[in-house]
Short mmCIF file of C-alpha atoms and ligand atoms in Angstrom, two decimals:
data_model
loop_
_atom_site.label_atom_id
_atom_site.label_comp_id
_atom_site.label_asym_id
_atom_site.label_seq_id
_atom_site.Cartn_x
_atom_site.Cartn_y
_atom_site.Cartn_z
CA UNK A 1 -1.09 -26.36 94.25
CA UNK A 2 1.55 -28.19 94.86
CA UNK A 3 4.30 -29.15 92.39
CA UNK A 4 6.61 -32.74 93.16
CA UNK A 5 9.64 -32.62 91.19
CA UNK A 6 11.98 -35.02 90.47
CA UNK A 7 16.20 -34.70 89.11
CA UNK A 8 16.07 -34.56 85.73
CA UNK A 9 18.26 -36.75 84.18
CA UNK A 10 18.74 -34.33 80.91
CA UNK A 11 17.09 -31.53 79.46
CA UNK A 12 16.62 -30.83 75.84
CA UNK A 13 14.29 -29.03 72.95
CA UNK A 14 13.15 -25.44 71.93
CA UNK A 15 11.42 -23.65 74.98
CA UNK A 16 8.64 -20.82 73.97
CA UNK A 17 8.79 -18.39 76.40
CA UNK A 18 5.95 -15.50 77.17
CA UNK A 19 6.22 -12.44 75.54
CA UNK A 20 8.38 -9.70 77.79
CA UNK A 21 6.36 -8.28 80.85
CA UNK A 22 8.18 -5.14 81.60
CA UNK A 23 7.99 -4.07 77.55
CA UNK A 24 4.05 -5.70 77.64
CA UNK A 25 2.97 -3.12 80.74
CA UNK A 26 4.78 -0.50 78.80
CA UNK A 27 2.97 -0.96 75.46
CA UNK A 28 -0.09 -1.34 77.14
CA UNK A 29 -0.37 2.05 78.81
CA UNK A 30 1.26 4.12 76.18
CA UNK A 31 -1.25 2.35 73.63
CA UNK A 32 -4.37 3.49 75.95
CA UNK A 33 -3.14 7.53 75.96
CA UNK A 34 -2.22 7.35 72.72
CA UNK A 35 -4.18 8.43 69.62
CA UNK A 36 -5.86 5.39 67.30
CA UNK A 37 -5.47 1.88 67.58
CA UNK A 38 -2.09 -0.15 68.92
CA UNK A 39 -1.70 -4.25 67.82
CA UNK A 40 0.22 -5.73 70.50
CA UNK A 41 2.09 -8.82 69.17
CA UNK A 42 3.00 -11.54 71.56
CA UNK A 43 1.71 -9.84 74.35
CA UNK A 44 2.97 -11.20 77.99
CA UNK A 45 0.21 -14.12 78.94
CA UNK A 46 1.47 -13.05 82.70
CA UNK A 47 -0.94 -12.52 85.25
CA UNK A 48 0.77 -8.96 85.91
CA UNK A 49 0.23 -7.81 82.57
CA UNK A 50 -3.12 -8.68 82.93
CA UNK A 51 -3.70 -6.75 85.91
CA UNK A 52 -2.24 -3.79 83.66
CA UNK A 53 -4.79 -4.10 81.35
CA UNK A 54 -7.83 -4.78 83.33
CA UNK A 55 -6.68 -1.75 84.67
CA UNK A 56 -6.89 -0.37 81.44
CA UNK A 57 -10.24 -1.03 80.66
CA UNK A 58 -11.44 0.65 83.70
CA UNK A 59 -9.77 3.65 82.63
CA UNK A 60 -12.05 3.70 79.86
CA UNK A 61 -9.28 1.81 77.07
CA UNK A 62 -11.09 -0.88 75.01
CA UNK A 63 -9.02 -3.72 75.17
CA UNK A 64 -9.34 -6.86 72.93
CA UNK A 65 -7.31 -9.63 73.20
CA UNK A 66 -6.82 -12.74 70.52
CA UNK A 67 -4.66 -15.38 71.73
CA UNK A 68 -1.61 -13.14 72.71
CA UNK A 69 -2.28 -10.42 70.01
CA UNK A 70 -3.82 -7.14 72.24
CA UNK A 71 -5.49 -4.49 69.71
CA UNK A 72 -6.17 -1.26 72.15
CA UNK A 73 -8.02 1.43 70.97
CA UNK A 74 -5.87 4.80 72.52
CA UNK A 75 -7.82 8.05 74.39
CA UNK A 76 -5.64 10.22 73.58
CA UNK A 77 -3.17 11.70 76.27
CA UNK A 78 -5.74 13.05 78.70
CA UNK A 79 -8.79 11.20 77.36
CA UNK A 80 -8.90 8.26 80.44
CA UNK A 81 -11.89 8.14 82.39
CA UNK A 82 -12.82 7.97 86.11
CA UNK A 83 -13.05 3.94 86.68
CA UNK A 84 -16.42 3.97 88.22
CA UNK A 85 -13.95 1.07 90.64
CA UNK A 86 -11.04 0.67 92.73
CA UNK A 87 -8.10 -0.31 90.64
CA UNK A 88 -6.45 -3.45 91.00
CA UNK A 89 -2.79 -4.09 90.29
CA UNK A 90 -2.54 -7.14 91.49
CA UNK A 91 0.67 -8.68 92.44
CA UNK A 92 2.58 -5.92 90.01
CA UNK A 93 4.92 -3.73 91.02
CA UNK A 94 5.56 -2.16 87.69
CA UNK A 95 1.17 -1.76 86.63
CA UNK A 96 1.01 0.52 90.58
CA UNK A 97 4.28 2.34 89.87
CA UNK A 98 4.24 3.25 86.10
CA UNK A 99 0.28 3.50 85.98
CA UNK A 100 0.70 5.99 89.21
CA UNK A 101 2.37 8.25 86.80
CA UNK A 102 -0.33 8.56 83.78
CA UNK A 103 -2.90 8.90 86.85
CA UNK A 104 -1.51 11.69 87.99
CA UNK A 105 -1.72 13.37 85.04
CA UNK A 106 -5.75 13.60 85.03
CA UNK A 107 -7.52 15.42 86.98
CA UNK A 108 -9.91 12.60 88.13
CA UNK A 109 -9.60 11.20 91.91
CA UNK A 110 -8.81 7.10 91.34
CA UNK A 111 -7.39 4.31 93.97
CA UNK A 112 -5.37 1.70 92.80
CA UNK A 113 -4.39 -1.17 95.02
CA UNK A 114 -3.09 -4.84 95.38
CA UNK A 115 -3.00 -8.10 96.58
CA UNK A 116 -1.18 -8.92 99.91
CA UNK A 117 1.82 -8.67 98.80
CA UNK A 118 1.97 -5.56 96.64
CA UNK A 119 0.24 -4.01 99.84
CA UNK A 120 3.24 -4.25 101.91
CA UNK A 121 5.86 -2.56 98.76
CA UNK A 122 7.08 0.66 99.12
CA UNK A 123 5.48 3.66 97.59
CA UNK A 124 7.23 6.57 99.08
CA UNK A 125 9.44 6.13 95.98
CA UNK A 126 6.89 7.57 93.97
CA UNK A 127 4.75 9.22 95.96
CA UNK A 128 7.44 11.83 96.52
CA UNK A 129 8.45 12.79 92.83
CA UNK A 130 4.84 12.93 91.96
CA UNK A 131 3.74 15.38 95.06
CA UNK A 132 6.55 17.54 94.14
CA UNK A 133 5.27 17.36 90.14
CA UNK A 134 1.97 18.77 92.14
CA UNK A 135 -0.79 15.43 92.31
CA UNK A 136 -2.20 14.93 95.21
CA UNK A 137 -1.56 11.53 97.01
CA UNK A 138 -2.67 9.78 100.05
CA UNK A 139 -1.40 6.41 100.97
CA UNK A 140 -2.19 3.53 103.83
CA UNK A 141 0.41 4.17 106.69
CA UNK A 142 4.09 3.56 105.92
CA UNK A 143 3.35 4.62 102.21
CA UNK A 144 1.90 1.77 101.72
CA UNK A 145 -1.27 0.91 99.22
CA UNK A 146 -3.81 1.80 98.37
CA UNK A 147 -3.12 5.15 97.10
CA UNK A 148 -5.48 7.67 96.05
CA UNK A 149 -4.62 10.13 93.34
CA UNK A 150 -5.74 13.48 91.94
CA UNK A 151 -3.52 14.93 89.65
CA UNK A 152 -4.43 17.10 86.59
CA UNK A 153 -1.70 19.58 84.93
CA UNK A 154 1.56 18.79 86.36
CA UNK A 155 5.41 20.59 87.21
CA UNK A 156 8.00 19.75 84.84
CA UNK A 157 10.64 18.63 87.73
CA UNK A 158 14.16 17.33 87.41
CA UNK A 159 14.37 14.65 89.93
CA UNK A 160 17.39 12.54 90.59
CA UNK A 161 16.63 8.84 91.64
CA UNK A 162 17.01 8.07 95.27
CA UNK A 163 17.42 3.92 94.67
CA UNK A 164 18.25 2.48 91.52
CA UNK A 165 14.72 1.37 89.55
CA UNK A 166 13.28 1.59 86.44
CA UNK A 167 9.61 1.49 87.57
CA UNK A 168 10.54 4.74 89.34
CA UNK A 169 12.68 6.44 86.44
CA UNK A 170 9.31 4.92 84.24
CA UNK A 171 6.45 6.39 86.61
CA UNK A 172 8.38 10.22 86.67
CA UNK A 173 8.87 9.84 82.76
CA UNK A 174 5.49 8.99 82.26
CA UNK A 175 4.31 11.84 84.55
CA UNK A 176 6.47 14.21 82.58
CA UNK A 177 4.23 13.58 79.70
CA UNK A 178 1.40 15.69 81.54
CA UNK A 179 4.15 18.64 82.92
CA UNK A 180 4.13 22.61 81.87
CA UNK A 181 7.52 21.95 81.06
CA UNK A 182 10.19 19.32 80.02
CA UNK A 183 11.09 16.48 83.13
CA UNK A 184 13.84 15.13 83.28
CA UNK A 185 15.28 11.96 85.48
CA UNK A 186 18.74 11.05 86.95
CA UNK A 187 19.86 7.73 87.43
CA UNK A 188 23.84 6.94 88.47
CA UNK A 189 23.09 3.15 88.09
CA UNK A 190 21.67 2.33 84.80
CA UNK A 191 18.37 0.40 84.67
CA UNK A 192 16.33 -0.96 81.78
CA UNK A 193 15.36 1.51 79.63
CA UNK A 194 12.14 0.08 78.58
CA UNK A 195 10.26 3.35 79.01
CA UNK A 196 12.30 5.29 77.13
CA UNK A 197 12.77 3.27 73.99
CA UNK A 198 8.56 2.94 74.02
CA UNK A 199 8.18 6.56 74.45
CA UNK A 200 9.84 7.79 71.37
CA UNK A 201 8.53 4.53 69.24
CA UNK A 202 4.56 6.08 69.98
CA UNK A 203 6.12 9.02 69.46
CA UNK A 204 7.00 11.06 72.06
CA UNK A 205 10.82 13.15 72.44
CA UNK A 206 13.08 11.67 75.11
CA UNK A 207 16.91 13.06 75.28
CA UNK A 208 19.51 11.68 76.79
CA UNK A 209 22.03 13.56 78.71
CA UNK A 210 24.81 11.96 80.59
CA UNK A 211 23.08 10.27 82.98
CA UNK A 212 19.87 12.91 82.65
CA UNK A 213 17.26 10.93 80.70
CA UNK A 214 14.67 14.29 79.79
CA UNK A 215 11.33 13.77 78.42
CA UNK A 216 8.94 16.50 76.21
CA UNK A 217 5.57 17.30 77.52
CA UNK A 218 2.58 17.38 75.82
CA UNK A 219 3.53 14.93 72.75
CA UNK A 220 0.94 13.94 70.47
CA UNK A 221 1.07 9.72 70.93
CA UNK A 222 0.31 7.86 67.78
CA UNK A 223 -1.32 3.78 68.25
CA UNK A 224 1.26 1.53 66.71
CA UNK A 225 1.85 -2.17 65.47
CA UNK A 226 4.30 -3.79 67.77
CA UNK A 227 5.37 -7.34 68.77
CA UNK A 228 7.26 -7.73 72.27
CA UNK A 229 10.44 -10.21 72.03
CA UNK A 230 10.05 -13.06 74.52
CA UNK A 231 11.01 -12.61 78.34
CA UNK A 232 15.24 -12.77 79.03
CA UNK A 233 13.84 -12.99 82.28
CA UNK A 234 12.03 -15.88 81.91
CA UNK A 235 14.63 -17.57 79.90
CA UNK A 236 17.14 -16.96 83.07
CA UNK A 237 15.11 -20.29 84.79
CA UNK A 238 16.35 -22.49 81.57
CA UNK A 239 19.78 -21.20 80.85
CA UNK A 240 20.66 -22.00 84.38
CA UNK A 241 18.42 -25.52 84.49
CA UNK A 242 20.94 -25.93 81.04
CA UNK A 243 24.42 -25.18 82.73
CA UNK A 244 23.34 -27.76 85.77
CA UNK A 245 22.03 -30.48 83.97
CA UNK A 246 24.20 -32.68 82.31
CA UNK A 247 24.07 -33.37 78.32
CA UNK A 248 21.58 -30.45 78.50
CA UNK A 249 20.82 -28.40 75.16
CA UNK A 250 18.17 -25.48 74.83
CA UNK A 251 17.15 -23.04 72.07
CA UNK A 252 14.96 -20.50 73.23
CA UNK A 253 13.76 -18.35 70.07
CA UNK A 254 13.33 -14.47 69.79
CA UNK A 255 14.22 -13.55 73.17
CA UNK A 256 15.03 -9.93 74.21
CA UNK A 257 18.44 -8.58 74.65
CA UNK A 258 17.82 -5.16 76.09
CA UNK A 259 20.98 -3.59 76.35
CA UNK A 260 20.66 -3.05 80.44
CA UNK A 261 19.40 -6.51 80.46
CA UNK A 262 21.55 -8.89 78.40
CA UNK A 263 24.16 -8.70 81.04
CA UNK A 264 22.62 -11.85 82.20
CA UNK A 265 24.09 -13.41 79.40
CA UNK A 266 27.54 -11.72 79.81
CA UNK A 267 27.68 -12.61 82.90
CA UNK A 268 26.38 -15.94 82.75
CA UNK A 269 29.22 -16.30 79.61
CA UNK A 270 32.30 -14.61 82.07
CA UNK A 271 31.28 -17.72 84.66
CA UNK A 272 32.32 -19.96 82.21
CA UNK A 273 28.72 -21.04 80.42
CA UNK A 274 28.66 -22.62 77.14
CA UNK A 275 25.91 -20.19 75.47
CA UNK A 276 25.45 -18.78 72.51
CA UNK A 277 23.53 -15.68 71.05
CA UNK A 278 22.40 -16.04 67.04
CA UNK A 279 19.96 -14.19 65.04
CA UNK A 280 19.88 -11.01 66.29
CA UNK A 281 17.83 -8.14 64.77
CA UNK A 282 15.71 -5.31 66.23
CA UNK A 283 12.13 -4.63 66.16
CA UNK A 284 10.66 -1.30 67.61
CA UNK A 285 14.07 -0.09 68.64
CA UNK A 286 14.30 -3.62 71.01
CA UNK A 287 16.82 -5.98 70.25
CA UNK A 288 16.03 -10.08 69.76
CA UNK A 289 17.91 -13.15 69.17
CA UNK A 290 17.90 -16.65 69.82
CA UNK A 291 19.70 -18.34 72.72
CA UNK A 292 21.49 -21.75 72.69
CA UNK A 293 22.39 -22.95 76.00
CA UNK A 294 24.24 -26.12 77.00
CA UNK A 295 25.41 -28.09 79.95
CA UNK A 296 28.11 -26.21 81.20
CA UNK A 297 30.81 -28.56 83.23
CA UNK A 298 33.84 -25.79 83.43
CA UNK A 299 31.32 -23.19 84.69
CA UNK A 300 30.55 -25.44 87.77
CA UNK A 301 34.54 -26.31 88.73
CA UNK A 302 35.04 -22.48 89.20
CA UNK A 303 33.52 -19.51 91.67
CA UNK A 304 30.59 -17.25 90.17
CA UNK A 305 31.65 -13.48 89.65
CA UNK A 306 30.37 -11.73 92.55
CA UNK A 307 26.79 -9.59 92.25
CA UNK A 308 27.67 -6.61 93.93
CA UNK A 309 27.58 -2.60 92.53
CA UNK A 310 25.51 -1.77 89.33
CA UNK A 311 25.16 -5.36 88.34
CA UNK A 312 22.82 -5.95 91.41
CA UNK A 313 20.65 -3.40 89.13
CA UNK A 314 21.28 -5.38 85.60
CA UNK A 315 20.47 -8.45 87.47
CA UNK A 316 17.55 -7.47 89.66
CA UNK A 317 15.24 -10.32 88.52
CA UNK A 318 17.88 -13.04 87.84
CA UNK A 319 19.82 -13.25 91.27
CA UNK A 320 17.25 -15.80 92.61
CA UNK A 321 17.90 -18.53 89.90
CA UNK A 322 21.70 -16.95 90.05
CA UNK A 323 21.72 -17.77 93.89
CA UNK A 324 20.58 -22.02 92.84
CA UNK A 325 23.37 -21.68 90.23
CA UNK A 326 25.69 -20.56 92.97
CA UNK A 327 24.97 -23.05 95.52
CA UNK A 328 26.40 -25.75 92.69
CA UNK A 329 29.39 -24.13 91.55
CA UNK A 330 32.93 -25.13 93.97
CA UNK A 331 33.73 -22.06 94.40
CA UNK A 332 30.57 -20.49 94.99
CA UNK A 333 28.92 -17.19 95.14
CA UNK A 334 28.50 -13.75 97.00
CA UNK A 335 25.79 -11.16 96.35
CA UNK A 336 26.14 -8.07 98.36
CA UNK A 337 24.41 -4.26 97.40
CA UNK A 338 21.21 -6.09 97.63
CA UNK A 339 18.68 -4.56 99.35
CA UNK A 340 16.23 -3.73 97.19
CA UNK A 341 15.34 -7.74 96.58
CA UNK A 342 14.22 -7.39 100.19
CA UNK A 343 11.23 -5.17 98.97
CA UNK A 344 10.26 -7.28 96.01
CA UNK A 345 7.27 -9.72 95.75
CA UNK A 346 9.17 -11.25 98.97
CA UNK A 347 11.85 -10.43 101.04
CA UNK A 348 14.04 -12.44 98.30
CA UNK A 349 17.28 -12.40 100.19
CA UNK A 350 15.49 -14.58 103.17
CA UNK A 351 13.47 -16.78 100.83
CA UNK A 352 16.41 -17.98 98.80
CA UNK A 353 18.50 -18.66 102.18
CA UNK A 354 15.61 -20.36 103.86
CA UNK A 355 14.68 -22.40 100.75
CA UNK A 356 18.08 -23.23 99.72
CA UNK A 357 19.11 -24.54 103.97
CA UNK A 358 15.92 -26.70 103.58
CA UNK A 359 18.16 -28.27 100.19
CA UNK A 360 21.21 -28.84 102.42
CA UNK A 361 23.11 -25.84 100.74
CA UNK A 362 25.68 -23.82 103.34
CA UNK A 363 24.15 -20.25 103.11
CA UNK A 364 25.12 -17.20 104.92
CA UNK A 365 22.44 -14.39 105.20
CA UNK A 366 23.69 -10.75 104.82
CA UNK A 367 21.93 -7.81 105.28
CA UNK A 368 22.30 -6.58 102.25
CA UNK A 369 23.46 -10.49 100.62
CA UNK A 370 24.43 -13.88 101.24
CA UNK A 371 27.05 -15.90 100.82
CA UNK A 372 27.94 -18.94 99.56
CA UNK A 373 31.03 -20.32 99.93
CA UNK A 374 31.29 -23.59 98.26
CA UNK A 375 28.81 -26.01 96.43
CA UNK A 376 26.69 -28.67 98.75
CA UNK A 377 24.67 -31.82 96.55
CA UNK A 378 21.02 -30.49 97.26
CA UNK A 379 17.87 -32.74 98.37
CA UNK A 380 15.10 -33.27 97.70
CA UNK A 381 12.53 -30.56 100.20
CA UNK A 382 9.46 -28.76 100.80
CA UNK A 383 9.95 -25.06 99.20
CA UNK A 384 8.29 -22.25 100.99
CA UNK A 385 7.98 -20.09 97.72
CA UNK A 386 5.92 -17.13 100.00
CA UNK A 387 4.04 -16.91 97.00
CA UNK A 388 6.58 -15.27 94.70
CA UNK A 389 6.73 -16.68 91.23
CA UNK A 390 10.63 -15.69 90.71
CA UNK A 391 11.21 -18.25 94.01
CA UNK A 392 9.11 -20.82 92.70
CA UNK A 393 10.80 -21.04 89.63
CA UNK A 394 14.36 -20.79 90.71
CA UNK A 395 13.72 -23.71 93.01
CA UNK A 396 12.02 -25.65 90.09
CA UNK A 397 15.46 -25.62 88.85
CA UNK A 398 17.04 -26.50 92.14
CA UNK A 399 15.00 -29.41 92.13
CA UNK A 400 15.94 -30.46 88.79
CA UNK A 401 19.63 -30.89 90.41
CA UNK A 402 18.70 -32.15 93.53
CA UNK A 403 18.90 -35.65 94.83
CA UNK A 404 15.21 -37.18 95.35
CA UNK A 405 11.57 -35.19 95.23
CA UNK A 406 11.29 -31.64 96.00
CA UNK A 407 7.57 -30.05 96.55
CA UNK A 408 7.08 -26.01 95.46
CA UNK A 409 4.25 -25.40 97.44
CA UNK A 410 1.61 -22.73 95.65
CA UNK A 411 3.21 -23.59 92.44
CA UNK A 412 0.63 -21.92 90.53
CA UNK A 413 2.19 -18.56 91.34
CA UNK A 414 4.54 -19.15 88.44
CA UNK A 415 1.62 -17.70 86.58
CA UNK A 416 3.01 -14.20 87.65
CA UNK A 417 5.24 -13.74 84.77
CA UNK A 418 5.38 -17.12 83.36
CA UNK A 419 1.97 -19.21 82.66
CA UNK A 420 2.87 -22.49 81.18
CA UNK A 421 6.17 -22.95 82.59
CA UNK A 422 5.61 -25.97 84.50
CA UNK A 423 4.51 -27.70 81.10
CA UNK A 424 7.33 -26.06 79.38
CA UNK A 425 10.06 -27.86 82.38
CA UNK A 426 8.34 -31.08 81.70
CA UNK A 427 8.35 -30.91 77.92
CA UNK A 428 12.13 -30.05 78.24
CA UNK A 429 13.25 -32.19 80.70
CA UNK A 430 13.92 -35.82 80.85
CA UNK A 431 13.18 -37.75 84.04
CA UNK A 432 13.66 -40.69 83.34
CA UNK A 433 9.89 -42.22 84.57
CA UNK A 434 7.57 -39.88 85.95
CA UNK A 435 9.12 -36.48 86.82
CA UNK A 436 6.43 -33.96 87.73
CA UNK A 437 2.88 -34.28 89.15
CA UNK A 438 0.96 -32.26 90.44
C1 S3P B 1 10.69 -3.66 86.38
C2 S3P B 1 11.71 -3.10 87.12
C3 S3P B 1 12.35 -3.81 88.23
C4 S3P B 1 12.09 -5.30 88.16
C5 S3P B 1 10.64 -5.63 87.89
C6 S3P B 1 10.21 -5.02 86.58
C7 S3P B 1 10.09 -2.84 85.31
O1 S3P B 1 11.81 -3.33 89.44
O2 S3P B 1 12.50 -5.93 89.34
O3 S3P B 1 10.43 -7.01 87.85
O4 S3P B 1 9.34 -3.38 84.48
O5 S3P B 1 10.38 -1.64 85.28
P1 S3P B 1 12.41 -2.03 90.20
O6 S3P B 1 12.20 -0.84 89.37
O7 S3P B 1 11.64 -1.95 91.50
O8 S3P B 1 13.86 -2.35 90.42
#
């Protein structure tokens, strides 16, 4: 599918976003080795958490889903079953990592794969803490999926992170749950800490220790009544749509403001935007609050702080719509430290340079970054978005500041973490005729 997009001449109203993925996959899988019954409120629609809990279900969790409310009824800690089927993950990075950990934990052999994309993501990452916790796990060459696991009563290791990620902090954690002793995880750069907060609200014990984040075996998991805040990450695509556009004014409701997370909004505030944070409470140890975002003239006369260091980590998912916001801005931006967005759902360093040169931005491709050294008016231009949802999106907003029509090509892959934001753009923004078709 292809998406035409017009400049938006303003952009206004309250945008619902989907409930949180990362907290969704988490809530999911603790809820199906847990004892009793979980209520999921405002469960991600995304098609990743999906994937999570089809997953699930062939692990023997019964799964019912009203609207977004998910009711799972737990199996207890080792009570999954052999899925009588290969499991699918999807496009998810975080349902192959994470669930990789609770496999290998039971002593049944499964196979969990992915679509084209996950199929080419690195594994080793995992692999390697888990072999060393003892499972047994063979991979495609490179290792690459599909993997096969075996697992059954684990090691209790203490295992320092090689690369700074929470889905592999997440996967040892939730491996330590099956270990003859306590595991514990190092991480020098902080990452969300999703996992952790989830873990002790079903009830497990998870210490912190400097930067040693140690986890109890063995703990007796009790189903809970939760309600996930709605996606920051998701948000990212309108707070930056609201800084560009002029006269622009958004309230996004209830979002989440994860401590390793909400430096999106610190940042976003340092660079000069005109945003605002009310209504802030905490449910299940995650912290909420509403966002008000508006046009943002000051922030685009200046230079964006660099993304380099830890905030490459706080900012993992953001730096794509970060990048468009950089390409307006006089002064510019550079990202550097980046690697790891060239093992995401697409090489993400090469897809924003490629797709921002087709917009008539001045890019320079790093290895590890780009650089952008002062702002270019964009046109209109066919977006390559290699299938990855974050790229579509972040050029949906690049369009909305662009001179003339702009076309994301396989638009519907949006539906990754985000499923209804193409009718959420065009109830916000004003066009000014007809704006977006399909
Ligand atoms: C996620 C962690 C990050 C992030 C991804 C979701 C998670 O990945 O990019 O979208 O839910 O733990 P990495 O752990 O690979 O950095």
């Amino acid at each position: 599918m292809i998406k035409s997009l017009k400049p938006a001449a303003s952009l206004f109203g309250t945008v619902q976003l989907p409930g949180d993925k990362s907290i969704s996959h988490r809530y999911a899988m603790l809820a199906a080795i847990a004892e009793g019954t979980s209520v999921i409120e405002n469960f991600a629609a995304s098609r990743d958490c999906h994937s999570t809990l089809d997953c699930l279900q062939s692990l023997g969790a019964e799964v019912q889903e009203r609207g977004t409310t998910v009711t799972i009824k737990g199996r207890g800690l080792r009570g999954l079953k052999a899925p009588g089927r290969v499991l699918d993950a999807g496009n998810s990075g975080t349902t192959i990592r994470l669930l990789s950990g609770i496999l290998a934990g039971h002593p049944f052999e499964s196979v969990i794969t992915g679509d084209e994309s996950l199929s080419n993501r690195p594994m080793g990452r995992i692999i390697r803490p888990l072999r060393q916790m003892g499972a047994a796990i063979e991979s495609r060459e490179r290792e690459l999926p599909p993997l096969r696991i075996r697992g059954g009563s684990l090691k209790g290791i203490r295992y320092s992170l090689p690369v700074a990620s929470a889905q592999v902090k997440s996967c040892v954690l939730l491996a330590g749950l099956y270990g003859d002793a306590p595991t514990a995880v190092e991480e020098t750069v902080p990452t969300r800490d999703h996992s952790e907060i989830a873990l002790r609200e079903f009830g497990a014990a998870v210490r912190l220790n400097g930067n040693w984040i140690e986890v109890d075996p063995e703990p007796k998991l009790q189903g809970r009544n939760l309600s996930v805040p709605a996606d920051l990450s998701g948000a990212a695509f309108f707070l930056v749509a609201a800084a560009l556009i002029p006269n622009a004014e958004l309230y996004l409701p209830g979002v989440g403001l994860n401590k390793r997370r909400r430096e999106l909004l610190d940042y976003l505030k340092r660079a000069g935007m005109n945003l605002t944070v009310e209504n802030e409470t905490e449910i299940g140890g995650e912290p909420r609050g509403d966002l008000r975002a508006r046009h943002s003239p000051e922030l685009l006369q200046r230079q964006l702080p660099p993304i380099q260091g830890e905030l490459v980590a706080s900012l993992i998912d953001e730096i794509p719509v970060l990048a468009v916001l950089g390409s307006q801005v006089a002064g510019g931006l550079t990202i550097s430290d980046a690697n790891e967005l060239r093992v995401k759902e697409s090489d993400r360093i090469s897809a924003i340079v490629q797709n921002l040169r087709a917009m008539g931005a001045e890019v320079e491709e790093k290895p590890d970054g780009l650089v952008i050294s002062t702002a270019r008016r964009l046109h209109g231009a066919d977006i390559a978005t290699r299938n990855d949802h974050r790229i579509a999106m972040a050029f949906a907003v690049a369009a909305l500041a662009a001179r003339d029509e702009t076309r994301i090509h396989d638009a519907e892959c949006a539906d990754v973490s985000f499923p209804g934001f193409w009718d959420a753009l065009q109830k916000a923004a004003f066009f000014g005729g007809q704006g977006m078709r399909l």
